[in-house]
CSV table of N, CA and C in Angstrom, one decimal:
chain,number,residue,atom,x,y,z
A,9,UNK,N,0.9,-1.2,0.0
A,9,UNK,CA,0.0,0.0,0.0
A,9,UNK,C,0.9,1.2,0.0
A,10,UNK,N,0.8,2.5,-1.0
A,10,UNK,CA,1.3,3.4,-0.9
A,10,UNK,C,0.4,4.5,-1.2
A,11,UNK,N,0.5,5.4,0.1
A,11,UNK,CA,-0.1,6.5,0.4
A,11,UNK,C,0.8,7.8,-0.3
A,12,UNK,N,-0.1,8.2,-1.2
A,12,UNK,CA,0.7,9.8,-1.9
A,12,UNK,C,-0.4,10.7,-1.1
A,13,UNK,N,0.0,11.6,-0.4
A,13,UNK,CA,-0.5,12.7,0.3
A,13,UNK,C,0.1,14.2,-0.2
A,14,UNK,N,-0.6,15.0,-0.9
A,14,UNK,CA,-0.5,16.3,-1.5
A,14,UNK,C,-1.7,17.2,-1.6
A,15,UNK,N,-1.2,18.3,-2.0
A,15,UNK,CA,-2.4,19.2,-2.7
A,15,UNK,C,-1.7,19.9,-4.1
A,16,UNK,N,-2.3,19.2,-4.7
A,16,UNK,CA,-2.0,19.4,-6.3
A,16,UNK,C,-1.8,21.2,-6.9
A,17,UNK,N,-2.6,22.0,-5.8
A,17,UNK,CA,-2.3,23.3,-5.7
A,17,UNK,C,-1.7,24.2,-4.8
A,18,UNK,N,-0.6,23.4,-4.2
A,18,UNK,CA,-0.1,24.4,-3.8
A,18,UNK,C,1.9,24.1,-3.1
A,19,UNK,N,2.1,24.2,-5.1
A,19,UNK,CA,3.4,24.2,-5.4
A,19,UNK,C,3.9,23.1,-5.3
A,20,UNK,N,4.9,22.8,-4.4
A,20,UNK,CA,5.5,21.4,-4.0
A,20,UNK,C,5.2,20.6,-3.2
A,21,UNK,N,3.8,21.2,-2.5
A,21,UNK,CA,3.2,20.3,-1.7
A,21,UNK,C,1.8,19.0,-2.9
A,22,UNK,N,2.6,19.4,-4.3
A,22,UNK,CA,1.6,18.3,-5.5
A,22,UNK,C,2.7,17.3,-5.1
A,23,UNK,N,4.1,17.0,-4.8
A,23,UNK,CA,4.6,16.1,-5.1
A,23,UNK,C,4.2,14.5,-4.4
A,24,UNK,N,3.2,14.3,-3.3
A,24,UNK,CA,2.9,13.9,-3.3
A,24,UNK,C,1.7,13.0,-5.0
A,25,UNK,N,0.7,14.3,-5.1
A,25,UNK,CA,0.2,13.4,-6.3
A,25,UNK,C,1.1,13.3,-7.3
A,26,UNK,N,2.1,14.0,-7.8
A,26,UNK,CA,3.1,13.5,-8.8
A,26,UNK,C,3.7,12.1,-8.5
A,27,UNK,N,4.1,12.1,-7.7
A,27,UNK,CA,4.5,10.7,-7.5
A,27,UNK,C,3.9,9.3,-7.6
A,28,UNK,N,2.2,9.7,-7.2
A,28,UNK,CA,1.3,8.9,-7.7
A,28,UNK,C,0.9,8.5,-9.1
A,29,UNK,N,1.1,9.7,-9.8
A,29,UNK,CA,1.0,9.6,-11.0
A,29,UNK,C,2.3,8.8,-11.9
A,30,UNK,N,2.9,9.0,-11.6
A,30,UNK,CA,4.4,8.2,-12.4
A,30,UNK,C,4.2,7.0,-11.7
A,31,UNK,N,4.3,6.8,-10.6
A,31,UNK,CA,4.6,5.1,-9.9
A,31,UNK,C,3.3,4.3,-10.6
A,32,UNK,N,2.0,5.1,-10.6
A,32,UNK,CA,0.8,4.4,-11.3
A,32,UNK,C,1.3,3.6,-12.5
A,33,UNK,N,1.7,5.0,-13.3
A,33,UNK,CA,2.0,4.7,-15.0
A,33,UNK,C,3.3,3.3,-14.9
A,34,UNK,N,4.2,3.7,-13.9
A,34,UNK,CA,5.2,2.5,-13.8
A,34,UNK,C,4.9,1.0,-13.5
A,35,UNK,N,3.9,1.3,-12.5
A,35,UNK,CA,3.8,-0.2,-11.8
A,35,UNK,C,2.7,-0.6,-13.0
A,36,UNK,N,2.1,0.1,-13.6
A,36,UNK,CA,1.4,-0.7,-14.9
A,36,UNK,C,2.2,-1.0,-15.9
A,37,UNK,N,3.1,-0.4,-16.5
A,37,UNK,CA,4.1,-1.0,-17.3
A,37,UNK,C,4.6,-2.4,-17.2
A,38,UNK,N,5.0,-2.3,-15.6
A,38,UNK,CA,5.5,-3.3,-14.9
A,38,UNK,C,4.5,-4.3,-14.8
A,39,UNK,N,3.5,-4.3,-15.0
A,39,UNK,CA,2.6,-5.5,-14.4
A,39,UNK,C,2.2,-5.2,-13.2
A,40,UNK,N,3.2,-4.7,-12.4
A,40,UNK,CA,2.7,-5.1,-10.7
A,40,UNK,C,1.3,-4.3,-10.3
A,41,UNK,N,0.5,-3.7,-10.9
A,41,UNK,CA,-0.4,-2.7,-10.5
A,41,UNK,C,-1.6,-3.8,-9.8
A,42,UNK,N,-1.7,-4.7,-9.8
A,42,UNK,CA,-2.5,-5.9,-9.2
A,42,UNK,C,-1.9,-6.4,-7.7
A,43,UNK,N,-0.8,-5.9,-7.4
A,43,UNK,CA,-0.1,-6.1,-6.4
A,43,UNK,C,0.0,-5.0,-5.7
A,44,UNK,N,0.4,-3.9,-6.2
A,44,UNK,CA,0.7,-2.7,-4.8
A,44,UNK,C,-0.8,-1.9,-5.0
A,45,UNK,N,-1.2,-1.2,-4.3
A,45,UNK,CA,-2.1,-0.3,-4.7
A,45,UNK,C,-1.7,1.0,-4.1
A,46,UNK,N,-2.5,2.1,-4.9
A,46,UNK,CA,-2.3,3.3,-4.6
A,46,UNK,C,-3.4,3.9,-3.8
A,47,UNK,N,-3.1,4.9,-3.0
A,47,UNK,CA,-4.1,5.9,-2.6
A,47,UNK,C,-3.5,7.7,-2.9
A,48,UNK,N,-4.1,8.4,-3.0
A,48,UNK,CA,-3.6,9.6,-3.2
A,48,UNK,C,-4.8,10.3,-3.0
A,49,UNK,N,-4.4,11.1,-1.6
A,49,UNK,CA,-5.5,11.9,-1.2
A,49,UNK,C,-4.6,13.0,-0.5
A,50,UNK,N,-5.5,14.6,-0.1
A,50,UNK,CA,-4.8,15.6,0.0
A,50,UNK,C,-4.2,15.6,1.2
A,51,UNK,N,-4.9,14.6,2.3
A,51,UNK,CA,-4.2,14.6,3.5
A,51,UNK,C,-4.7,13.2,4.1
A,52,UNK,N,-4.3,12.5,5.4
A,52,UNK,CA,-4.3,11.6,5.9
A,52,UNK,C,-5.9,11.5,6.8
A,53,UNK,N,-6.7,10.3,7.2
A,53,UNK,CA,-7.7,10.9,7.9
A,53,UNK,C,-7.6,9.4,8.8
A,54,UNK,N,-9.0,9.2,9.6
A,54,UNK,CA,-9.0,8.3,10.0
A,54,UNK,C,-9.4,6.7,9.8
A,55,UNK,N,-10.1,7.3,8.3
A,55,UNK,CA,-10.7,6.4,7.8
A,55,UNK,C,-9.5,5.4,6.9
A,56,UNK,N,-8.6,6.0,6.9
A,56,UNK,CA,-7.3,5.4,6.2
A,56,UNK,C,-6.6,4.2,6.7
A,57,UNK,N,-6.5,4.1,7.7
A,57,UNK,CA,-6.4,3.0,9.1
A,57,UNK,C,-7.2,1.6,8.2
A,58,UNK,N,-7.9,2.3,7.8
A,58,UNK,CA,-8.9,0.6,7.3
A,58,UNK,C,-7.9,0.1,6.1
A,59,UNK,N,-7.5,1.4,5.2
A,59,UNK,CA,-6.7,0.6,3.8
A,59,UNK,C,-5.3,-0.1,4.8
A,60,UNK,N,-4.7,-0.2,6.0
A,60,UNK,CA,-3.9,-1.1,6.4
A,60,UNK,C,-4.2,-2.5,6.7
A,61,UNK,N,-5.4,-2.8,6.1
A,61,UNK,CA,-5.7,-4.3,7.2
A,61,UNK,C,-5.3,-5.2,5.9
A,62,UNK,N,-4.7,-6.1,6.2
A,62,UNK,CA,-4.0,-7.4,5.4
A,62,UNK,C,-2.8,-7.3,4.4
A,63,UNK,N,-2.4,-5.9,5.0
A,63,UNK,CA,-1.1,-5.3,3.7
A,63,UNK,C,0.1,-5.8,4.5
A,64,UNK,N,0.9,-6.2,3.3
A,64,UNK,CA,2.2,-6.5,4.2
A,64,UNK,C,3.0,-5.3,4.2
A,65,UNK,N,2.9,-4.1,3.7
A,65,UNK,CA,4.1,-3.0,3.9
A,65,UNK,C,3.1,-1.5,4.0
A,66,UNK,N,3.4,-0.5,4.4
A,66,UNK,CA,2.5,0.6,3.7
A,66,UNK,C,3.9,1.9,4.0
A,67,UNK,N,3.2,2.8,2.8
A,67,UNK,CA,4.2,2.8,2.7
A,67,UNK,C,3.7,4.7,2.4
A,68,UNK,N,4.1,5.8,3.1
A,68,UNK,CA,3.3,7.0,2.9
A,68,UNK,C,4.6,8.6,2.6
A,69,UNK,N,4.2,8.7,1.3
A,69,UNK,CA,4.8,9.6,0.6
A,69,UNK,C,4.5,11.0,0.8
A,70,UNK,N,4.9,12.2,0.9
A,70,UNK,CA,4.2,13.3,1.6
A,70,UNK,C,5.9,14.4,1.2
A,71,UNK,N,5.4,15.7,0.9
A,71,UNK,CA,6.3,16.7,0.9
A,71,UNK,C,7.0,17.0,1.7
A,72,UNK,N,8.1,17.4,2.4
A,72,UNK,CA,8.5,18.2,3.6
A,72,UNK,C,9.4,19.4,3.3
A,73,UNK,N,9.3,20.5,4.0
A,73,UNK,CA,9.9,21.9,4.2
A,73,UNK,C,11.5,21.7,4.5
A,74,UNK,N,11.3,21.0,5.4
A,74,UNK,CA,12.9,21.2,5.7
A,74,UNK,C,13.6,19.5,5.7
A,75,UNK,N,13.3,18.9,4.9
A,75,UNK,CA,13.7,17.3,4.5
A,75,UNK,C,15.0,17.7,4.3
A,76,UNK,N,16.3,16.8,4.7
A,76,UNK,CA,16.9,16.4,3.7
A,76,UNK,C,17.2,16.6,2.4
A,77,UNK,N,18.0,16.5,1.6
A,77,UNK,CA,18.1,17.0,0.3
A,77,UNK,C,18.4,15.3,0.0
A,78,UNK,N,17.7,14.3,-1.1
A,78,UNK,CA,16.6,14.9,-1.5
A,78,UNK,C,15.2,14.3,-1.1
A,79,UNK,N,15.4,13.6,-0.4
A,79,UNK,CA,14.7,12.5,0.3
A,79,UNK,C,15.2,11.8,1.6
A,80,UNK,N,13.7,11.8,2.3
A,80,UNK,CA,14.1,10.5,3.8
A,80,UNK,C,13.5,10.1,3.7
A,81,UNK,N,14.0,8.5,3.7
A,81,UNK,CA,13.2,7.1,3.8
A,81,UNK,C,13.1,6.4,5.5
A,82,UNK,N,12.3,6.8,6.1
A,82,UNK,CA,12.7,6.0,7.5
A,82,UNK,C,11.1,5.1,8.3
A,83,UNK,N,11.5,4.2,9.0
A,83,UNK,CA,10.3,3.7,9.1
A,83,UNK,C,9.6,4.5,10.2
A,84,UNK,N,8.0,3.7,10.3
A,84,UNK,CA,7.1,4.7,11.6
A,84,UNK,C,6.6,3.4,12.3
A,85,UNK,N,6.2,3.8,13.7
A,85,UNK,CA,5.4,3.1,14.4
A,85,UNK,C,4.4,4.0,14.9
A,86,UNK,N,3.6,3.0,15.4
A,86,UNK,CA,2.1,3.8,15.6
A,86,UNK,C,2.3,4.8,17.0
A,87,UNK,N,2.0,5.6,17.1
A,87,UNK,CA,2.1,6.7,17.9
A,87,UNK,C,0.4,7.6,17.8
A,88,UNK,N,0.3,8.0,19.3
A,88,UNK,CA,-0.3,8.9,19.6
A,88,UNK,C,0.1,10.6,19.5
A,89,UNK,N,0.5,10.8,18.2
A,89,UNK,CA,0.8,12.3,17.9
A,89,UNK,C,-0.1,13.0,17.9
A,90,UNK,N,0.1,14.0,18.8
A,90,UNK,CA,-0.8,15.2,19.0
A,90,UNK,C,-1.5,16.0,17.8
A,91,UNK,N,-2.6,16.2,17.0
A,91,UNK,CA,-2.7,16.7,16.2
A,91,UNK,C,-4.3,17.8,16.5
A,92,UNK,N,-4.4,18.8,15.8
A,92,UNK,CA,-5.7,19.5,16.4
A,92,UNK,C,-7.1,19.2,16.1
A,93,UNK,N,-6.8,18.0,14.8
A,93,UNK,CA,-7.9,17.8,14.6
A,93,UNK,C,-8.1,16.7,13.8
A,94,UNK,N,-9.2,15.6,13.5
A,94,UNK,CA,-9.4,14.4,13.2
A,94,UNK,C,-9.3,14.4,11.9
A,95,UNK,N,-9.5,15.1,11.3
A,95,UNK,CA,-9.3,15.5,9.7
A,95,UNK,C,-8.2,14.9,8.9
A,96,UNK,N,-7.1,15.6,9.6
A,96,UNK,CA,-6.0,15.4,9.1
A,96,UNK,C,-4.7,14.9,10.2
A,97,UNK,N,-4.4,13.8,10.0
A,97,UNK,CA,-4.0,12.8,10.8
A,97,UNK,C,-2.1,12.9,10.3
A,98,UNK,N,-1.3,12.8,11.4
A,98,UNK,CA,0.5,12.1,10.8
A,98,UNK,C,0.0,10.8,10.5
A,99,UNK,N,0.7,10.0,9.6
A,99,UNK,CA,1.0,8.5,9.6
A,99,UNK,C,0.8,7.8,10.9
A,100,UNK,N,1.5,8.2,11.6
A,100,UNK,CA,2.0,7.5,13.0
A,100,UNK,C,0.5,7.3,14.0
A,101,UNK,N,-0.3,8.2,13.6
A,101,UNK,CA,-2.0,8.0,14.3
A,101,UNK,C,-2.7,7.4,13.3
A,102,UNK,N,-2.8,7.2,12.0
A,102,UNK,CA,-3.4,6.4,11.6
A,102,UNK,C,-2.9,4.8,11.5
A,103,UNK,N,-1.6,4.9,12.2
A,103,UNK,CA,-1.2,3.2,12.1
A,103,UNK,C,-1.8,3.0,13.6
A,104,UNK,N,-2.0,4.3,14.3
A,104,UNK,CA,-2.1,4.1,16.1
A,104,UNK,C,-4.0,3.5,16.2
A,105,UNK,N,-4.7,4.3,15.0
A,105,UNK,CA,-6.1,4.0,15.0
A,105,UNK,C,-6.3,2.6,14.5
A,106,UNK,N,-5.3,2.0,13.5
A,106,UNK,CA,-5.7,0.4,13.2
A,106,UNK,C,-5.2,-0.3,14.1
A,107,UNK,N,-4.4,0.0,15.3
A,107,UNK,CA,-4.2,-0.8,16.3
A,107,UNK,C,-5.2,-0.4,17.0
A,108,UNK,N,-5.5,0.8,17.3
A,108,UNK,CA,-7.5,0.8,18.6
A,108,UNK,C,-8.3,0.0,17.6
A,109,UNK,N,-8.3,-0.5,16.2
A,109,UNK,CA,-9.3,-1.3,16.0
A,109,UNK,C,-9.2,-2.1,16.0
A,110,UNK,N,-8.1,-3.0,16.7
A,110,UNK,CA,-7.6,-4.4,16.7
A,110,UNK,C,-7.0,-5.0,15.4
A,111,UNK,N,-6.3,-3.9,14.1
A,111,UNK,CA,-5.9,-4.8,13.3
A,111,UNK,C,-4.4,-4.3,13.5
A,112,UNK,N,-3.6,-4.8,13.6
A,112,UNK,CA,-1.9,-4.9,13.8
A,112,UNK,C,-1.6,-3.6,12.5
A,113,UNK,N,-1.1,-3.0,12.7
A,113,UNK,CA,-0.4,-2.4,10.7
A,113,UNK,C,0.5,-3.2,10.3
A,114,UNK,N,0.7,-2.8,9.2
A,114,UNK,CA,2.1,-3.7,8.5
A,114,UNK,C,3.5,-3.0,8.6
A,115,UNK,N,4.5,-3.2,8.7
A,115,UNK,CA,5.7,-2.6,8.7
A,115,UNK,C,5.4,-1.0,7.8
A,116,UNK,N,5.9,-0.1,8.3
A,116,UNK,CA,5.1,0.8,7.6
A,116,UNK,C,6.4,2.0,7.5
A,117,UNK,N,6.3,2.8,6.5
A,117,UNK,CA,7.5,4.0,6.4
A,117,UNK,C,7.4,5.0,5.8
A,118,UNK,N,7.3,6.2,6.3
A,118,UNK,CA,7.8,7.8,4.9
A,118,UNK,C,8.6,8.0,4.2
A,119,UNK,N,8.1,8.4,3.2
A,119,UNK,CA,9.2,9.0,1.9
A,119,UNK,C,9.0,10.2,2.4
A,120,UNK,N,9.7,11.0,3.0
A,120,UNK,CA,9.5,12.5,2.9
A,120,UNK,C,10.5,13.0,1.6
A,121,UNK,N,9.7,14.2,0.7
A,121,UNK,CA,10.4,14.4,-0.2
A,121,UNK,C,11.0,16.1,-0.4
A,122,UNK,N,12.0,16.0,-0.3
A,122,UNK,CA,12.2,17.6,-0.4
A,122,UNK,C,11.3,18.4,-0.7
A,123,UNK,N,10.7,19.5,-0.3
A,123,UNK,CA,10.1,20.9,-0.9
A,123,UNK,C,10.0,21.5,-1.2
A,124,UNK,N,10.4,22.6,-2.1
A,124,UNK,CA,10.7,24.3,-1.9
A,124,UNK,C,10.2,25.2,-1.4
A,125,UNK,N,9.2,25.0,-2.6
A,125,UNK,CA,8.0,26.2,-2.4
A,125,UNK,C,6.9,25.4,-2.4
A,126,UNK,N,5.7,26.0,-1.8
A,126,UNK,CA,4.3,25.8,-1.3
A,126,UNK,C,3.3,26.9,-1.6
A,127,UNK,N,3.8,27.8,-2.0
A,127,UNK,CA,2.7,28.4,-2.8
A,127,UNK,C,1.5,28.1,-3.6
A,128,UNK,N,0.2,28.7,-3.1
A,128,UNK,CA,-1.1,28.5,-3.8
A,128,UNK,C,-1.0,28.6,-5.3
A,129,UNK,N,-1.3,28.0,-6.4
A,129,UNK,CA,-1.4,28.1,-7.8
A,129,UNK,C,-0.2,28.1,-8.5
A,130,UNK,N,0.8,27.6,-7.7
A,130,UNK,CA,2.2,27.4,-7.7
A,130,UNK,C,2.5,26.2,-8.8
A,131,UNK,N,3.1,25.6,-9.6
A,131,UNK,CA,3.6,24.3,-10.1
A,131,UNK,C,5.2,23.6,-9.6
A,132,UNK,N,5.1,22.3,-9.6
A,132,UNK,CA,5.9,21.4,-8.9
A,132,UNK,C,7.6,23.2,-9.1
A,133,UNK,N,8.4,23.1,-8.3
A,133,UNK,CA,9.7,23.6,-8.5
A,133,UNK,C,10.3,22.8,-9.2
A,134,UNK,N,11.4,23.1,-10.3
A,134,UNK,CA,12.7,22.7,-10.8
A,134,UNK,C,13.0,21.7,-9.4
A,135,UNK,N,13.7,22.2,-8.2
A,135,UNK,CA,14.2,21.7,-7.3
A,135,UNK,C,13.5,20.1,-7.0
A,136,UNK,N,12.0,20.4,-6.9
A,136,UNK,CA,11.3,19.5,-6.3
A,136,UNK,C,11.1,18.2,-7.6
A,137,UNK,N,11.3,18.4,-8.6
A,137,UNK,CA,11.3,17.6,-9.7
A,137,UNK,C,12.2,16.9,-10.0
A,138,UNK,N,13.4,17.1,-9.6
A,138,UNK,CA,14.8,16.4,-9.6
A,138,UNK,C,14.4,15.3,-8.0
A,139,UNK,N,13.8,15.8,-7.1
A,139,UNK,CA,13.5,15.4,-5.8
A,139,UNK,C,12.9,14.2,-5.7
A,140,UNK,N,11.3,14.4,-6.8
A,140,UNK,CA,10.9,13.3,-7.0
A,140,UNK,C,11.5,12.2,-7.7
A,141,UNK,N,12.3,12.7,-9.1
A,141,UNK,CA,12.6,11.5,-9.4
A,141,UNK,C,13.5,10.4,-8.4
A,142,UNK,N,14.6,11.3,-7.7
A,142,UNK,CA,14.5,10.7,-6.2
A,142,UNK,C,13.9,9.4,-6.0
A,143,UNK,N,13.1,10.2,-5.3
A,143,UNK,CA,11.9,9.1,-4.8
A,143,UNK,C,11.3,7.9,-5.4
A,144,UNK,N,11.1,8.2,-6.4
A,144,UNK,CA,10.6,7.1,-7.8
A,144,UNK,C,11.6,6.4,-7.8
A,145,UNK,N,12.6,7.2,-8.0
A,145,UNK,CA,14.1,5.4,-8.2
A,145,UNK,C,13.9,4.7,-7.3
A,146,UNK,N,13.5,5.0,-6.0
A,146,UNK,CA,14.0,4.4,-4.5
A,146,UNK,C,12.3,3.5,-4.3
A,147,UNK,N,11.4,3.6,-5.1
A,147,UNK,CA,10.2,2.9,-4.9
A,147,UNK,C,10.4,2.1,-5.9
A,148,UNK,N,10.9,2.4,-6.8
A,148,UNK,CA,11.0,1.4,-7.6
A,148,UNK,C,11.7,0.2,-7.7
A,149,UNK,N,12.6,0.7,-6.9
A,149,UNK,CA,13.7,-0.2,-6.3
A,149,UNK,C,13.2,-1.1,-5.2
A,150,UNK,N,12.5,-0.5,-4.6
A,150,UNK,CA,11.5,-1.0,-3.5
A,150,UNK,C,10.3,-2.2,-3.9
A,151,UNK,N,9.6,-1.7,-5.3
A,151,UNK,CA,8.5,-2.2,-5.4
A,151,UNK,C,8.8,-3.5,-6.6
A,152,UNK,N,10.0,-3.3,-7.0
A,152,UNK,CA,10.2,-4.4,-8.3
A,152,UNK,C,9.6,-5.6,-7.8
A,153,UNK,N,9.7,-6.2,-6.7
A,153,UNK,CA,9.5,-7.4,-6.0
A,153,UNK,C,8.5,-7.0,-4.8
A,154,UNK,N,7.3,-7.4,-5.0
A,154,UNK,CA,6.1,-6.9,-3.8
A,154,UNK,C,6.4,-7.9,-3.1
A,155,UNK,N,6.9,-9.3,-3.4
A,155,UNK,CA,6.8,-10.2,-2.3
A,155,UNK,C,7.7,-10.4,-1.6
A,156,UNK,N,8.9,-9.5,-1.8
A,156,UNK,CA,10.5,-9.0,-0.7
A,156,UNK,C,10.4,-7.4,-0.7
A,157,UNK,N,9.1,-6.5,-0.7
A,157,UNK,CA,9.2,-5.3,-0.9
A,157,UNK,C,9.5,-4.8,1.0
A,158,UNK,N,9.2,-5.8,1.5
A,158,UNK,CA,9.2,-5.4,3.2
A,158,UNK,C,10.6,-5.5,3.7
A,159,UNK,N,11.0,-6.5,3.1
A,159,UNK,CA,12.3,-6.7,4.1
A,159,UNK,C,13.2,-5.8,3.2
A,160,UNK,N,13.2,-5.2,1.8
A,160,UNK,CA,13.9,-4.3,0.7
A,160,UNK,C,14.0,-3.1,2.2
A,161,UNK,N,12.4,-3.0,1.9
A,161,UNK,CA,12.4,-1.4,3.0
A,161,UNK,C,13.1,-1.6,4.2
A,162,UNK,N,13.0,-2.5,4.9
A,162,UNK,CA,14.1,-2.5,6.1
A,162,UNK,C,15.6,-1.8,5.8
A,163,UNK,N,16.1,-2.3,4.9
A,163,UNK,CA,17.1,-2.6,4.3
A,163,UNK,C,17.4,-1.1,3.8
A,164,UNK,N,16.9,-0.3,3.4
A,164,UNK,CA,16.7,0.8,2.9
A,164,UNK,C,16.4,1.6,4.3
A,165,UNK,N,15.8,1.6,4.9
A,165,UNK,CA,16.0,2.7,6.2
A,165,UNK,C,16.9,2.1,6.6
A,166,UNK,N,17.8,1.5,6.5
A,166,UNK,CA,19.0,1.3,7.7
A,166,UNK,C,20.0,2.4,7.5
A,167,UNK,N,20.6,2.8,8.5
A,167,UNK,CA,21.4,3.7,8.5
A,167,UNK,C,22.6,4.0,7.6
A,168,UNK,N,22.9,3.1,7.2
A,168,UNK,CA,24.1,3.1,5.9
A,168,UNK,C,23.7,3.0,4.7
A,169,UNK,N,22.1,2.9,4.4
A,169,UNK,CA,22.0,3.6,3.2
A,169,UNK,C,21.1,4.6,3.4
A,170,UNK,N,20.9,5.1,4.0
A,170,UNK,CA,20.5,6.6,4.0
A,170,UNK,C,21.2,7.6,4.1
A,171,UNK,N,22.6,7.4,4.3
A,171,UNK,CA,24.1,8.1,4.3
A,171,UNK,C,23.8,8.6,2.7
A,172,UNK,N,23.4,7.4,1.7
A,172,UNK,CA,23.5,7.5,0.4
A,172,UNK,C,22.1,8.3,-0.8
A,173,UNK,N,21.3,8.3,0.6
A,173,UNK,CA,20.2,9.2,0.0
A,173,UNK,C,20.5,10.7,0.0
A,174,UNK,N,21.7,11.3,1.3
A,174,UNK,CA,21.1,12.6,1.6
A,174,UNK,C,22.9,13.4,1.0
């Protein structure tokens, strides 16, 4: 399961849906589109907690301000992160809400993806475009194999190859 979280209008905070959109077109190329699924919504909620039940990885893509250059891949556990409102949820409370419903999550991680700008009516930045492709290699590299895509991702947040991401 891979979560793209953006708003398509407001600058670099689309790279979320961009990312959805290329990995879609890829993993159909690829065949695997019967295997991973997508979601891509403008923010996280609680109802999201349900697309974790029987997935073995999940896996949630999202812009950030001050990331790394050009990407961080690290995993999450479920946490009760303070947020103001049920709307819009971190990762870490929607894995916390499928455990209050008694379903376990799956190994689960952020792509946070560099940023720039976030300006309203803004289009992806130069910067943030080189950012994503980023990202895309490192899912793709991730996703060639859905049935070692979990233990890939371990393997990939470990600390010696993330020396190689930033």
């Amino acid at each position: 399961m891979v979560f793209c979280i953006g708003n398509p209008s407001r600058g670099d905070d689309a790279l979320g849906p961009y990312v959805h959109g290329q990995l879609d077109n890829w993993l159909k190329s690829a065949g695997l589109d019967a295997t991973v699924e997508l979601i891509e919504d403008f923010q996280l909620q609680i109802e999201h907690a349900l697309d974790l039940a029987g997935r073995q990885l999940a896996i949630f893509v999202d812009a950030g301000v001050e990331t790394p250059v050009p990407v961080v891949f690290r995993p999450l556990a479920a946490s009760t992160v303070a947020s103001h409102s049920t709307h819009a949820l971190p990762p870490e409370s929607v894995l916390q809400v499928a455990l209050q419903m008694g379903m376990p999550p799956p190994p689960a991680y952020v792509l946070c993806v560099r940023g720039e700008s976030f300006a309203l009516g803004e289009p992806l930045s130069p910067a943030a475009s080189v950012h994503a492709a980023a990202a895309l290699d490192l899912l793709r590299h991730l996703l060639a194999s859905p049935a070692s895509a979990a233990q890939r991702a371990a393997a990939i947040s470990s600390p010696a190859w993330r020396k190689g991401l930033n």
